[in-house]
CSV table of C-alpha atoms in Angstrom, one decimal:
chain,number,residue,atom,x,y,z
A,11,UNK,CA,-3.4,-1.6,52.8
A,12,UNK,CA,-5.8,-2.5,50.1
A,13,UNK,CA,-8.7,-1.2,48.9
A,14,UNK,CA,-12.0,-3.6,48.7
A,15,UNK,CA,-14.8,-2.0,46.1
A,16,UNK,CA,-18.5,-2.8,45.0
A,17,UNK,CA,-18.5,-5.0,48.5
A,18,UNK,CA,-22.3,-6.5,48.8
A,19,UNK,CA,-24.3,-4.7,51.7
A,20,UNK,CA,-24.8,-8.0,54.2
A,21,UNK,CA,-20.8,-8.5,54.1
A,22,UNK,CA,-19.7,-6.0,57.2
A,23,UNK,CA,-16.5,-5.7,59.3
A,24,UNK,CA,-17.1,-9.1,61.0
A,25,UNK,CA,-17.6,-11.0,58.1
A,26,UNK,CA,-14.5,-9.4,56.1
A,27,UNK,CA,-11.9,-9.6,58.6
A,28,UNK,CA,-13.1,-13.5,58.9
A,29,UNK,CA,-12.9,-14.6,55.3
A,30,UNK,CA,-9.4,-12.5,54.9
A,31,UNK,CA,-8.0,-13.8,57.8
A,32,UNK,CA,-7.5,-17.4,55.6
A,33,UNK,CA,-4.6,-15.1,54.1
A,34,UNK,CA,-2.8,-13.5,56.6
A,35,UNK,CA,-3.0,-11.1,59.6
A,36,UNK,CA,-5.4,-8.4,59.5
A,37,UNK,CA,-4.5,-6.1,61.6
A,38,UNK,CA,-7.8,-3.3,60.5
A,39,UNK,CA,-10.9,-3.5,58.7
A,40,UNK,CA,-12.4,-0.2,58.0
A,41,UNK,CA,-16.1,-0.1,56.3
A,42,UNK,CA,-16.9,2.8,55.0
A,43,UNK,CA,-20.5,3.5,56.2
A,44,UNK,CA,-23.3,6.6,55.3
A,45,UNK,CA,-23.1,9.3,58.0
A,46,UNK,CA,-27.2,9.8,57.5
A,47,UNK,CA,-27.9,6.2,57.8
A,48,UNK,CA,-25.3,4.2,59.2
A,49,UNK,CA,-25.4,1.5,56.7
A,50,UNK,CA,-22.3,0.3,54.6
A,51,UNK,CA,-20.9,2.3,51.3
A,52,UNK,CA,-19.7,-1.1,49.3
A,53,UNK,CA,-16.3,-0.2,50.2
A,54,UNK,CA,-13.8,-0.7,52.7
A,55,UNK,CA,-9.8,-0.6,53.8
A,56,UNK,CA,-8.3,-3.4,55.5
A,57,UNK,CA,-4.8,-3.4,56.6
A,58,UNK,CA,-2.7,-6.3,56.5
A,59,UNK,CA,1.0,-6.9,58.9
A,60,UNK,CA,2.4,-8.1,56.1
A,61,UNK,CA,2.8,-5.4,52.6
A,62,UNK,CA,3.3,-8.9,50.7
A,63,UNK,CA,0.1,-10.6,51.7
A,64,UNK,CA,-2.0,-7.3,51.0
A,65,UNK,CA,-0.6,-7.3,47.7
A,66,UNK,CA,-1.7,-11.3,47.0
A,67,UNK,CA,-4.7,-11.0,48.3
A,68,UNK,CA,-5.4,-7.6,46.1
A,69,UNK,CA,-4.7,-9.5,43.1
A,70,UNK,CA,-6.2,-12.6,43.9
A,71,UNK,CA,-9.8,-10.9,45.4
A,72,UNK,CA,-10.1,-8.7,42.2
A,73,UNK,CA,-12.7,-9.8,40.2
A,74,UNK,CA,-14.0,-12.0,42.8
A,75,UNK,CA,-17.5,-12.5,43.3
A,76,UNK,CA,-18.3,-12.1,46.6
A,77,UNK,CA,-21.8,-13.8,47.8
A,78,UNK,CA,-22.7,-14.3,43.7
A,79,UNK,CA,-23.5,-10.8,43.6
A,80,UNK,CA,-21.0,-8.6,42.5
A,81,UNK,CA,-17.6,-8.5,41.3
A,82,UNK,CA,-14.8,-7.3,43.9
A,83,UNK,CA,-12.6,-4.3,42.8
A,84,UNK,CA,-9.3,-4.9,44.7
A,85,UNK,CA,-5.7,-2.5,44.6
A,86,UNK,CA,-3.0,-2.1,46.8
A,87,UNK,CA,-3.4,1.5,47.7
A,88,UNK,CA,0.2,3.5,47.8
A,89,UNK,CA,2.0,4.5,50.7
A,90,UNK,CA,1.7,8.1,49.8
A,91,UNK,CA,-2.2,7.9,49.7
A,92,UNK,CA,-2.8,6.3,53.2
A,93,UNK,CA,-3.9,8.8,55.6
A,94,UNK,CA,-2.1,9.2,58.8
A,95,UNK,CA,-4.9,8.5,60.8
């Protein structure tokens, strides 16, 4: 699983699973998204089926700038830090 920071507000679940798909399975996209307002954080988790791929595309998406606006912040999160659920 990696961890996807300072993501631009137009780029949502849709649109992230379909430009990280190029790399390898995605198996879930999770947006983090106000509870007030419903609209997205600028972060997100996805999950890859592959440990290997997640850690490519972590170092190849950080610094990345996404839609010319900002630049990506990308990790591998641990094992120990992923919640169960």
């Amino acid at each position: 699983m990696i961890y996807m920071g300072h993501i631009p507000p137009a780029f949502e679940e849709p649109e992230i699973l379909q430009f990280l798909s190029q790399f390898g399975k995605v198996t879930n996209v999770k947006l983090s998204r106000s509870k007030r307002t419903g609209n997205p954080r600028g972060y997100a988790f996805v999950e890859f089926a592959d440990m290997e791929v997640a850690a490519i595309v972590a170092e190849t998406m950080s610094g990345y700038f996404l839609l010319g606006e900002r630049r990506l912040v990308c990790h591998v999160v641990p094992q120990d830090k992923i919640h169960p659920e």
